[in-house]
CSV table of C-alpha atoms and ligand atoms in Angstrom, one decimal:
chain,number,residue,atom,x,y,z
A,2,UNK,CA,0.0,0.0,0.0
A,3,UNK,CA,1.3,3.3,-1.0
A,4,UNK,CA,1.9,5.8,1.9
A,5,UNK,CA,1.0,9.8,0.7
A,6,UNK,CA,2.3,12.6,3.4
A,7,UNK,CA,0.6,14.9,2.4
A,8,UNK,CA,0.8,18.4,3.6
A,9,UNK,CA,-1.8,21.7,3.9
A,10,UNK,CA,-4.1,19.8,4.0
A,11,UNK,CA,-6.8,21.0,6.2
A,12,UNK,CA,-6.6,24.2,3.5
A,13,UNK,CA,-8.6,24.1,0.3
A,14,UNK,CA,-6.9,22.5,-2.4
A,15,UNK,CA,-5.1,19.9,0.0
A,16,UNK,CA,-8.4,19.1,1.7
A,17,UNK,CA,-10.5,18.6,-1.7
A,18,UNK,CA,-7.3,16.8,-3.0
A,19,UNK,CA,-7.4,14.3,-0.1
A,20,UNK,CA,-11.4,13.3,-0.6
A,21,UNK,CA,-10.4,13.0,-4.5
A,22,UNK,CA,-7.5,11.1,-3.8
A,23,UNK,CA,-9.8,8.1,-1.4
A,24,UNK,CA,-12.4,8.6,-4.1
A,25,UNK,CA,-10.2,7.4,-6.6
A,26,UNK,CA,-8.0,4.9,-4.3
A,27,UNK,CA,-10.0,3.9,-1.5
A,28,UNK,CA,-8.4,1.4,0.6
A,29,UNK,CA,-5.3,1.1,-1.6
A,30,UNK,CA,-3.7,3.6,-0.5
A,31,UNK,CA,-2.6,5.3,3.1
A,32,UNK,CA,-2.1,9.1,3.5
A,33,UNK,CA,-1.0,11.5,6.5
A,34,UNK,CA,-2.3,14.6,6.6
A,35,UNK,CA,0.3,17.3,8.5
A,36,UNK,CA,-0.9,20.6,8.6
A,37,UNK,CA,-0.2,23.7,11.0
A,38,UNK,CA,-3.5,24.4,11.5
A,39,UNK,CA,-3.1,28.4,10.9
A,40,UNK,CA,-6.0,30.4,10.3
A,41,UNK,CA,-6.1,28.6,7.0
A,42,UNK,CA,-6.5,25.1,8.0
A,43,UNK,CA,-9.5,23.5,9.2
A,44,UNK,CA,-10.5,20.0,10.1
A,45,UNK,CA,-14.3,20.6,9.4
A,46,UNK,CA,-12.9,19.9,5.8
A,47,UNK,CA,-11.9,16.4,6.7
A,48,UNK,CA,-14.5,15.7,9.3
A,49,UNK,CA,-16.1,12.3,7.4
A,50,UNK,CA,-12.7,11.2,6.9
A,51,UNK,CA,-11.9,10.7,10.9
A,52,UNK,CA,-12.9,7.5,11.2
A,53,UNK,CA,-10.9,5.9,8.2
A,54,UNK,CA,-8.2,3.6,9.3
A,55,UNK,CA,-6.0,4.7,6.1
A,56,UNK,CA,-6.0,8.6,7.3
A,57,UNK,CA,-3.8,9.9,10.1
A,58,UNK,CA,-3.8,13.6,10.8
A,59,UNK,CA,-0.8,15.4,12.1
A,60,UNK,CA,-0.4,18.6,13.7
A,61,UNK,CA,2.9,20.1,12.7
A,62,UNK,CA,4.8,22.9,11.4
A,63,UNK,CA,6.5,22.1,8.3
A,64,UNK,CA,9.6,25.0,9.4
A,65,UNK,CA,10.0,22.4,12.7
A,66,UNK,CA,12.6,20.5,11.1
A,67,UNK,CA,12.4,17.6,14.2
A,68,UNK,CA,8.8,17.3,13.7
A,69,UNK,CA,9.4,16.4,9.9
A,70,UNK,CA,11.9,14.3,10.1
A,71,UNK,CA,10.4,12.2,12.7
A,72,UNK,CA,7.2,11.7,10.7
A,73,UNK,CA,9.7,10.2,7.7
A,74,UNK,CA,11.4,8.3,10.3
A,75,UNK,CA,8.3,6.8,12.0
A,76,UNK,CA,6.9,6.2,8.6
A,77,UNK,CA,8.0,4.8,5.1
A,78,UNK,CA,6.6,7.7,2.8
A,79,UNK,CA,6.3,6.7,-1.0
A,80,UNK,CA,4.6,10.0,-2.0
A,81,UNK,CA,4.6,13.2,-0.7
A,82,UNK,CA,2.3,16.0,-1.6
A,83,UNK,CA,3.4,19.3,-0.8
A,84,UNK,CA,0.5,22.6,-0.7
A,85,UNK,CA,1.2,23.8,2.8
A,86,UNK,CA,1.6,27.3,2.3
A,87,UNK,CA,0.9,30.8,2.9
A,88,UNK,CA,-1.6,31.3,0.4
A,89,UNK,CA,-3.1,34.9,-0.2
A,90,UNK,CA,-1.5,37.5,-2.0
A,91,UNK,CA,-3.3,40.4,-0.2
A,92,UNK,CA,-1.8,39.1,3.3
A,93,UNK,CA,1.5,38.8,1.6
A,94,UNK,CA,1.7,42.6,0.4
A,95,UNK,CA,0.9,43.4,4.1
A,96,UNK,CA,3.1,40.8,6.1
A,97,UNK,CA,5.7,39.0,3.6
A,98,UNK,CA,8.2,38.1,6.0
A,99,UNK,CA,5.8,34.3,7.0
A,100,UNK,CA,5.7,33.9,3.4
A,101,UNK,CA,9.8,33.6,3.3
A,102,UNK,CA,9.0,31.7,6.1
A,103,UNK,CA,6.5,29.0,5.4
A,104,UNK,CA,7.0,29.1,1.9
A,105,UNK,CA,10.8,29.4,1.5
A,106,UNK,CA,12.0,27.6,4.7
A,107,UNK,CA,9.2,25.3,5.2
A,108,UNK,CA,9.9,23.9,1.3
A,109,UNK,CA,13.1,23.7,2.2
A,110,UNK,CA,12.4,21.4,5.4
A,111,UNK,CA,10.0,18.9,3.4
A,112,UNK,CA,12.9,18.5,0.5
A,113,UNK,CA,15.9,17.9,3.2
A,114,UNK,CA,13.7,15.4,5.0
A,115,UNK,CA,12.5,13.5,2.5
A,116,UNK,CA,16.1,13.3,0.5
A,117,UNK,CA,17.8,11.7,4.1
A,118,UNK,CA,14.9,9.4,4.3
A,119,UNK,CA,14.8,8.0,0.7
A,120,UNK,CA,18.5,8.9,-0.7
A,121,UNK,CA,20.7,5.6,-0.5
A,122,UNK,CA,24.3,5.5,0.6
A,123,UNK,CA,25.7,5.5,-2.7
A,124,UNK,CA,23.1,9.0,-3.5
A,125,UNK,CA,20.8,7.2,-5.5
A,126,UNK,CA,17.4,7.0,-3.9
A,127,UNK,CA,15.4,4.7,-3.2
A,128,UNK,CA,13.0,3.1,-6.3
A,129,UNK,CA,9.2,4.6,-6.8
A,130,UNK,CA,9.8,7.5,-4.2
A,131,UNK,CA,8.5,10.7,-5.9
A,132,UNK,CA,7.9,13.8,-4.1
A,133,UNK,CA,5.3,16.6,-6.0
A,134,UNK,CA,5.4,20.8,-5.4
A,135,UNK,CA,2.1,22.4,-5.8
A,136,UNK,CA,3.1,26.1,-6.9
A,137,UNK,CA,1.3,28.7,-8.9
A,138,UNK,CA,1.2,30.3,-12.3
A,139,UNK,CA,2.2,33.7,-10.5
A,140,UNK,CA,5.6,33.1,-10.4
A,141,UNK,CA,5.3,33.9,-14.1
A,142,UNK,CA,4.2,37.5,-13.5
A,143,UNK,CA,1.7,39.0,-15.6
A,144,UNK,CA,0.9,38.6,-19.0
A,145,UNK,CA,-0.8,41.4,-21.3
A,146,UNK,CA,-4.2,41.6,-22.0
A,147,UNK,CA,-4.1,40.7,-25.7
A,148,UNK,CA,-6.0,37.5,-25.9
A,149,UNK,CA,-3.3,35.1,-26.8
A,150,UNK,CA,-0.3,35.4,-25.0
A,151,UNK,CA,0.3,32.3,-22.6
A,152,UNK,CA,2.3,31.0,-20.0
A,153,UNK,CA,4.3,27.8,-20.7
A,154,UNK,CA,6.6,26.0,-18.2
A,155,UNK,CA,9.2,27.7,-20.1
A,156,UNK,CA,8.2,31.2,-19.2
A,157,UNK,CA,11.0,32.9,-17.2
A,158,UNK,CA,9.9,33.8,-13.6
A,159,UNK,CA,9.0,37.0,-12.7
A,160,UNK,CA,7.1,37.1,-9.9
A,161,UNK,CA,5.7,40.6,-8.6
A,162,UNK,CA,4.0,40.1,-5.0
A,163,UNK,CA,6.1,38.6,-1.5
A,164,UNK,CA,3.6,35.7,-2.3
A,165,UNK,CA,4.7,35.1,-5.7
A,166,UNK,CA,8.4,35.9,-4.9
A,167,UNK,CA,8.0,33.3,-2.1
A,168,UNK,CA,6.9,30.2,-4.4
A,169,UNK,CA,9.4,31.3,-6.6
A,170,UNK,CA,11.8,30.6,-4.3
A,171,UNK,CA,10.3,27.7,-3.3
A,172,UNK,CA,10.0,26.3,-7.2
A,173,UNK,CA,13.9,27.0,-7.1
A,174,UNK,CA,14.6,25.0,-4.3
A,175,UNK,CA,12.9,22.4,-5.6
A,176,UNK,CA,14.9,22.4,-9.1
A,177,UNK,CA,18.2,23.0,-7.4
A,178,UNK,CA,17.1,19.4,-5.6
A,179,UNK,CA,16.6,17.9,-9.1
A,180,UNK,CA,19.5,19.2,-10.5
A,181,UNK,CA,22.4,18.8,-7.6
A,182,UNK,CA,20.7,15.4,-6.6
A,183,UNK,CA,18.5,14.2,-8.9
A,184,UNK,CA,16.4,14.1,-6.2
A,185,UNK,CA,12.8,12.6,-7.9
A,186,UNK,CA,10.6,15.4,-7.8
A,187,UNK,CA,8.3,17.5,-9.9
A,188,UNK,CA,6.3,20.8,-9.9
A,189,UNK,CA,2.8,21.7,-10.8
A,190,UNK,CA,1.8,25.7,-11.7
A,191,UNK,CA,-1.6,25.9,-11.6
A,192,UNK,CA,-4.4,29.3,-12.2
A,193,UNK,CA,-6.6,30.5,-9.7
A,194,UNK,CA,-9.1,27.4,-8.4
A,195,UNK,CA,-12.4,27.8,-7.1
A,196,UNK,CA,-14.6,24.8,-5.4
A,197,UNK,CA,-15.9,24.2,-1.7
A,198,UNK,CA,-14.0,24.5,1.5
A,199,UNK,CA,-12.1,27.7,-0.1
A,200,UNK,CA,-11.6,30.3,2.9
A,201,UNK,CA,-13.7,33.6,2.2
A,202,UNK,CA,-10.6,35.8,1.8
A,203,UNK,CA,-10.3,34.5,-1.8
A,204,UNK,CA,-12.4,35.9,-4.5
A,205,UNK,CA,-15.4,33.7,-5.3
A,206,UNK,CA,-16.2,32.8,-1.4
A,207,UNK,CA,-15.3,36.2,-0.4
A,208,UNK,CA,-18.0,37.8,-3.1
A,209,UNK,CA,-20.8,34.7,-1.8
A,210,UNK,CA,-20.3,35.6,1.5
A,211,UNK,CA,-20.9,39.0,1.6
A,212,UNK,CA,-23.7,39.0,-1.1
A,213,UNK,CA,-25.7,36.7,1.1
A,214,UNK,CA,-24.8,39.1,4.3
A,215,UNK,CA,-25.9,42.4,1.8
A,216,UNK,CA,-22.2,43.6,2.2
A,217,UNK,CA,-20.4,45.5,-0.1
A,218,UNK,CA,-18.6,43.3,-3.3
A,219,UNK,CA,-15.0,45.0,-3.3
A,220,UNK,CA,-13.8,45.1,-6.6
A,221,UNK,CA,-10.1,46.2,-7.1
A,222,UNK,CA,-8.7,48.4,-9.4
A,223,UNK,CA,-11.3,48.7,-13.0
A,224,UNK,CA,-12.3,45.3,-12.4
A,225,UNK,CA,-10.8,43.8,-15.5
A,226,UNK,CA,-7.6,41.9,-14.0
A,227,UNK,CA,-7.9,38.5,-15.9
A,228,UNK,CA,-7.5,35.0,-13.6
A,229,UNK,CA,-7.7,31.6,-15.7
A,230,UNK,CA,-10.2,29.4,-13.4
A,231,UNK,CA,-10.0,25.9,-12.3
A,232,UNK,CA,-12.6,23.8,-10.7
A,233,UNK,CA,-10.5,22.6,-7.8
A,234,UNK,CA,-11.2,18.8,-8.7
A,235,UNK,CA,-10.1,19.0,-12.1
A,236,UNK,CA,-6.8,20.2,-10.4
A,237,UNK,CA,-6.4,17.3,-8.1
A,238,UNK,CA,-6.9,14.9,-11.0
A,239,UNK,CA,-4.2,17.1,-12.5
A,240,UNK,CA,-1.9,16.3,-9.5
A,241,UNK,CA,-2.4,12.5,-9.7
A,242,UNK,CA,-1.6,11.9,-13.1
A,243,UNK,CA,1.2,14.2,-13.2
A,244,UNK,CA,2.9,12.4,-10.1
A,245,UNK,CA,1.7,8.7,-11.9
A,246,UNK,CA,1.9,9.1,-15.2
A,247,UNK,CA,4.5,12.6,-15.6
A,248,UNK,CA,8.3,12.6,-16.0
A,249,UNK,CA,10.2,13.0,-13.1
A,250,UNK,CA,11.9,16.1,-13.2
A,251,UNK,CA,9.4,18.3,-14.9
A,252,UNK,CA,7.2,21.1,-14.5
A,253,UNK,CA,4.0,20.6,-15.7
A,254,UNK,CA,1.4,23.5,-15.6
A,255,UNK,CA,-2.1,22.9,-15.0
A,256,UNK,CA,-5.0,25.0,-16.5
A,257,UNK,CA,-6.3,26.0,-19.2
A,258,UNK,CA,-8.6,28.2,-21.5
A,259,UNK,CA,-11.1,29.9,-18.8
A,260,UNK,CA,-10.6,33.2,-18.8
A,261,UNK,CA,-12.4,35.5,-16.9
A,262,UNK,CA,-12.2,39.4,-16.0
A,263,UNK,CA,-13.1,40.0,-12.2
A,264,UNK,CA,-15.9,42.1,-13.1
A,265,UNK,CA,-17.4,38.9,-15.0
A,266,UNK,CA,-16.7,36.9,-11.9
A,267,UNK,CA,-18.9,39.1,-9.9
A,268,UNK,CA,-21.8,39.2,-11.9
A,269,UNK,CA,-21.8,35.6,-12.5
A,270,UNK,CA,-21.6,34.9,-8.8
A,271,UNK,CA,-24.7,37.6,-8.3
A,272,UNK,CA,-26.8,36.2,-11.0
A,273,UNK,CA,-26.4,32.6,-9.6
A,274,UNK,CA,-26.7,33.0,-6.2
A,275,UNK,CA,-30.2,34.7,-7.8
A,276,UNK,CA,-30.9,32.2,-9.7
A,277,UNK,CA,-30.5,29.3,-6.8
A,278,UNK,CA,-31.7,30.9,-3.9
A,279,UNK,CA,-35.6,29.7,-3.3
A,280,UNK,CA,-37.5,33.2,-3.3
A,281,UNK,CA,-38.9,32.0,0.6
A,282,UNK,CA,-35.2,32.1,1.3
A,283,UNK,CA,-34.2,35.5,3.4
A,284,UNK,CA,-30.8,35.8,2.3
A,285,UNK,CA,-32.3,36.5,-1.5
A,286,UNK,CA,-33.0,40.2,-0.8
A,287,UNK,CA,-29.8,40.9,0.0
A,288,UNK,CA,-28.4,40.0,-3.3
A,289,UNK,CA,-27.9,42.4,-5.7
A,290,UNK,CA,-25.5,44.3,-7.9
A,291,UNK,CA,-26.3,47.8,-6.2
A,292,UNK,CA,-23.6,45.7,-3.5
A,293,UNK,CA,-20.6,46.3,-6.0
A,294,UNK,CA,-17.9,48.9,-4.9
A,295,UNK,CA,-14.8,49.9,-7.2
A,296,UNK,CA,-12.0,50.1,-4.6
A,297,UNK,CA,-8.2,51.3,-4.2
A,298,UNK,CA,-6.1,48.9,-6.6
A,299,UNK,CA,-3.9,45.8,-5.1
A,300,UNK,CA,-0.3,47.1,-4.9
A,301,UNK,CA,1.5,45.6,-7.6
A,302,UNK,CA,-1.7,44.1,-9.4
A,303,UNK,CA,-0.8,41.1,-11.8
A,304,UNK,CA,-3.3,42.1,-14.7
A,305,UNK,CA,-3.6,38.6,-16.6
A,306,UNK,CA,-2.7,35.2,-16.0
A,307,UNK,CA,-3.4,32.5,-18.7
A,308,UNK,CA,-2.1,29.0,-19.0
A,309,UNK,CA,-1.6,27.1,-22.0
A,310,UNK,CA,-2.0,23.2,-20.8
A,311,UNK,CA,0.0,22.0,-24.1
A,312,UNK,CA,2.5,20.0,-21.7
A,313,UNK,CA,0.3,17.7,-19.3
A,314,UNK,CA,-2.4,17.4,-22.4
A,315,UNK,CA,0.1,16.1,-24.9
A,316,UNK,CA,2.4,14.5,-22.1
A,317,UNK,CA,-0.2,12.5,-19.7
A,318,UNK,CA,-3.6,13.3,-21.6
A,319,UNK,CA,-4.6,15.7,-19.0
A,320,UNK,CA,-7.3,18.4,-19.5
A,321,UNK,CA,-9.7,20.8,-17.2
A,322,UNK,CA,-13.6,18.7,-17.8
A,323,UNK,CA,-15.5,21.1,-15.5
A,324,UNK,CA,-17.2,23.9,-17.4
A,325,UNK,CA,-17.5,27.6,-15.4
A,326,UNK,CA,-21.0,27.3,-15.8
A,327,UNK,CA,-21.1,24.1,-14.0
A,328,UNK,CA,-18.5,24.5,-11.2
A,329,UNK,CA,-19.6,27.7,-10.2
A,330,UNK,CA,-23.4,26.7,-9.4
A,331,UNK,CA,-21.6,23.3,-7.8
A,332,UNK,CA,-19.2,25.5,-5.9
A,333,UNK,CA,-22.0,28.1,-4.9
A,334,UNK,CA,-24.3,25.4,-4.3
A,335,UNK,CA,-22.1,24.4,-2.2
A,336,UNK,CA,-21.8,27.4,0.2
A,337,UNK,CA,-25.2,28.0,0.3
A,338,UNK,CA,-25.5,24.0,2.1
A,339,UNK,CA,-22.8,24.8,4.1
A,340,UNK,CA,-23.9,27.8,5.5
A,341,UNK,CA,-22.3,26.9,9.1
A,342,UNK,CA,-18.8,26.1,7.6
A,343,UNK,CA,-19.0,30.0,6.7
A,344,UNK,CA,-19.9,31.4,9.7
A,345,UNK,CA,-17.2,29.0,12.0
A,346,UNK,CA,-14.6,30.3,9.7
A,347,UNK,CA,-15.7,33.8,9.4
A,348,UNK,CA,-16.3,34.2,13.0
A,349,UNK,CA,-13.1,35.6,15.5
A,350,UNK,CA,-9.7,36.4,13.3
A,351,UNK,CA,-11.5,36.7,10.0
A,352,UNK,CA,-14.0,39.8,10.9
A,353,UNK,CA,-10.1,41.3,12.2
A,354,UNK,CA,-8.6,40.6,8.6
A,355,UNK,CA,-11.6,41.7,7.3
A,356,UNK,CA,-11.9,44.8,8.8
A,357,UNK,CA,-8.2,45.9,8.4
A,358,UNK,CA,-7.7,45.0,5.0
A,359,UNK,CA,-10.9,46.4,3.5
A,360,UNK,CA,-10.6,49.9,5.6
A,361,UNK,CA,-10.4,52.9,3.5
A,362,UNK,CA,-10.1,51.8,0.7
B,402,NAD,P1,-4.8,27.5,1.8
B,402,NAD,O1,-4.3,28.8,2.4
B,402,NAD,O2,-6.2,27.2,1.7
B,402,NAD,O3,-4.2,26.3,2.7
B,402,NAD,C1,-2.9,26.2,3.1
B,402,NAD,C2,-2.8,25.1,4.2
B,402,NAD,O4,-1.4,25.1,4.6
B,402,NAD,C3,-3.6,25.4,5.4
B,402,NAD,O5,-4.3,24.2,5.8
B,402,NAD,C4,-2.6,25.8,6.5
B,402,NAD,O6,-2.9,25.5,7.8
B,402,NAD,C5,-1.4,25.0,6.0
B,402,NAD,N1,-0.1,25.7,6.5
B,402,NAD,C6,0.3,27.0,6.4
B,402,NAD,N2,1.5,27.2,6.9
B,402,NAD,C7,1.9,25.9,7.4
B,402,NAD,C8,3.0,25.5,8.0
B,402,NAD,N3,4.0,26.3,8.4
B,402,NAD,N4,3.1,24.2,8.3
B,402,NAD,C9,2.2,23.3,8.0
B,402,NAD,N5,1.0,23.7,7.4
B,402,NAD,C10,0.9,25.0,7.1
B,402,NAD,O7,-4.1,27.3,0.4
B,402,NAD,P2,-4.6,26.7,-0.9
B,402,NAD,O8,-5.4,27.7,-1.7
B,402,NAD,O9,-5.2,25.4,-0.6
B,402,NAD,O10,-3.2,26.4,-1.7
B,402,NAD,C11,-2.5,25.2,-1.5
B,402,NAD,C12,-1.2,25.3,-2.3
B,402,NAD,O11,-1.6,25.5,-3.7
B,402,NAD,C13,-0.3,26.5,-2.0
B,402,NAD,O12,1.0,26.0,-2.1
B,402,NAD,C14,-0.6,27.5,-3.0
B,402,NAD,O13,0.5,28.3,-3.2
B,402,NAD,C15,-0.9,26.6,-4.2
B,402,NAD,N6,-1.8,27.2,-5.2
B,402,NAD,C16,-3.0,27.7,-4.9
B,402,NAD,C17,-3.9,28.2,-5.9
B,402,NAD,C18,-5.3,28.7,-5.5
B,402,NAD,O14,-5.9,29.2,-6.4
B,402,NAD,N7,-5.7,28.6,-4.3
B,402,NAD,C19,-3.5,28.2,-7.2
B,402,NAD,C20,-2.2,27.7,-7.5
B,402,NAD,C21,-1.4,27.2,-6.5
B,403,TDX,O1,-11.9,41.5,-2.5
B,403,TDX,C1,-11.3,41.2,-3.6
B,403,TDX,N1,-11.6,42.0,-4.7
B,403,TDX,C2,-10.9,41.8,-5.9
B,403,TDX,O2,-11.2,42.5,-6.9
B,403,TDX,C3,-10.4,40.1,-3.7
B,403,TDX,C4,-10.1,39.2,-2.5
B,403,TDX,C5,-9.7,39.9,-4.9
B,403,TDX,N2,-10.0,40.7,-6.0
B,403,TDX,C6,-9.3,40.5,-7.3
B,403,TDX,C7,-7.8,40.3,-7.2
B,403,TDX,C8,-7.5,39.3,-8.3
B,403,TDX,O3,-7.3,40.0,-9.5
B,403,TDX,O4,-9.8,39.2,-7.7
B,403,TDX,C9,-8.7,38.4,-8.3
B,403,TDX,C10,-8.6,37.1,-7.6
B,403,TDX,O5,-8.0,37.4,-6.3
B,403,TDX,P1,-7.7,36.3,-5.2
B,403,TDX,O6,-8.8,35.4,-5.0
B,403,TDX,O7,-7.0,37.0,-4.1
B,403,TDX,O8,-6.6,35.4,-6.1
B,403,TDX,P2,-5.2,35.7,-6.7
B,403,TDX,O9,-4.6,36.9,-6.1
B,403,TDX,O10,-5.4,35.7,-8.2
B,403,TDX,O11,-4.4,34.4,-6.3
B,403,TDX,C11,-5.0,33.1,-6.2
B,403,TDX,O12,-4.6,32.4,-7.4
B,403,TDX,C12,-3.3,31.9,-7.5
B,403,TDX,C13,-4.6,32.4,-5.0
B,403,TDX,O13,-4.9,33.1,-3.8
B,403,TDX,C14,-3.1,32.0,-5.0
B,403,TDX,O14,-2.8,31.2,-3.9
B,403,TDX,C15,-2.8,31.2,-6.2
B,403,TDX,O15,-1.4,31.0,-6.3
């Protein structure tokens, strides 16, 4: 039985990945779960999964180096799965030095840990041991808003926010591991994803939240930044294959060919939320466009990312199958069920962040 650690994942991506991943596996394979727990991380994500004998859940820092390493030592890891991360560029602008911190040092960590545990005396490692880095299509800066200009994994990096700088650095890392040691690794830049259990600071939740509350829908800048979005499952299929079926070594982007301006976003998000809510349903007469507020620009403000998924769709025969249209009534669905998963996470810190962030502007 294949053993995954896999880590971040109480946050969004990590936690849907997990369900996809004993979806699609089951009982065949085992996975530990270490996660921090920072304000990002939340075991209501993985609450059905408790009672599974093939789950394990860790508390632990991925910068504590002991903690790490005694989780390869106590275990025989085949996989690991690396999100854990400081994740939102708007914190980053404001506090970057936990970004060098998580991101930079924590990667660092993971790769040490897992190259003592599976490297051999001789410096080969040990057979089928592969280790995958989830990073982001921001490390490629910004692209201009013509239409047809993509990024492709051999795009030189230029990242723009402490964020993207951070996983930069952390993709570097990575490829300095591949290169001095041959250390079996790859690395996956994926566009913005959207889905459940995504924390209300990004975007889409951020925009259903509020609409439901009848707060304001902050929209930065003109409104016409362009994100490429990903239904969040698509992206853990992406991650399997890539780690199965991909060559070790490589960088694989995942994405593809769903362009949408901000502005768009928000008007889709309204219009659904209309469109689903029963009209008996209280929360309905709260939603409206008259919510949307133009505010103060992000610093730095990335105005288009677009991926070109050439690579993994010629490569391992991957490609995004949800349609906007469909994952964002799934995803909004989904909020609207889970109306208490909002307000636990919302509740305390958030209303803090919330506050701060959104002042004056
Ligand atoms: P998230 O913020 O929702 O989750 C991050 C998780 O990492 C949380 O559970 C948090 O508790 C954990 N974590 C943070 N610091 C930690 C530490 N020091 N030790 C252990 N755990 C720690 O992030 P996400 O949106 O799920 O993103 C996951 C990964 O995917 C990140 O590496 C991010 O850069 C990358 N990514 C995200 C997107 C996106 O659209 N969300 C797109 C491309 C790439
Ligand atoms: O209140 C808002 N108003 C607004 O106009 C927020 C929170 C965002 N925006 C804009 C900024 C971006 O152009 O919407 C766009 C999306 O913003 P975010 O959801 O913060 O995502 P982004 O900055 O694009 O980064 C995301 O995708 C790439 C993730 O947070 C990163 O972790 C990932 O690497």
């Amino acid at each position: 039985m294949r053993t995954y650690l896999v880590t971040g994942g109480a946050g969004f991506i990590g936690s849907n990945y997990i369900h996809y991943m004993f979806r699609k596996y089951d009982n065949e394979i085992r996975i530990i779960n270490v996660d921090a727990l920072t304000y990002a991380g939340n075991l209501e994500n993985l609450e059905d999964l408790r009672n599974r004998d093939n789950y394990t859940f860790i508390k632990a820092d991925i910068t504590d180096k002991a903690s790490i390493e005694k989780i390869f030592a106590e275990n025989d890891i085949d996989r690991v799965v690396h999100f854990a991360a400081e994740s939102h560029v708007d914190r980053s602008i404001r506090d970057p030095e936990v970004f060098v911190h998580t991101n930079v040092l924590g990667t660092a960590v993971m790769l040490n840990a897992a190259k003592a545990a599976w490297e051999n005396p001789d410096g080969t490692f040990k057979e089928d041991r592969k280790f995958l880095h989830v990073s982001t299509d921001e490390v490629y800066g910004s692209l201009p808003d013509d239409g047809k200009s993509y990024f492709y994994e051999t795009t030189p990096y230029s990242p723009h926010s402490p964020y993207s700088a951070s996983k930069a650095g952390s993709d570097l890392l990575v490829r300095s591991y591949m290169d001095t040691y041959h250390f079996p690794a790859n690395i996956t830049n994926t566009s913005n994803n959207y889905g459940p259990y995504q924390f209300p600071e990004k975007l889409i939740p951020l925009l259903i939240n509020n609409a439901l509350a009848g707060r304001e829908l902050p929209v930065y800048g003109d409104g016409m930044n362009i994100r490429d979005w990903l239904y969040v499952d698509d992206h853990a299929k992406g991650i399997d294959m890539v780690q199965e079926h991909g060559r070790l070594f490589e960088t694989y982007n995942i994405g593809g060919h769903n362009e949408k301006r901000n502005i768009e976003i928000v008007n889709i998000v309204i219009e659904t939320l209309l469109e689903l809510l029963p009209d008996d349903d209280p929360r309905k007469k709260n939603v409206s466009k008259d919510l949307i507020k133009y505010i103060e620009d992000r610093k730095g403000h990335d105005r288009r990312y677009a991926i070109a998924p050439d690579k993994i769709k010629k490569e391992i025969g991957w490609e995004p199958e949800t349609m906007f249209a469909d994952g964002i009534k799934k995803t909004i669905k989904w909020y609207l069920e889970h109306q208490e998963w909002l307000s636990h996470v919302t509740s305390g810190d958030y209303q803090n962040y919330y506050d701060t962030m959104y002042k004056d502007r």
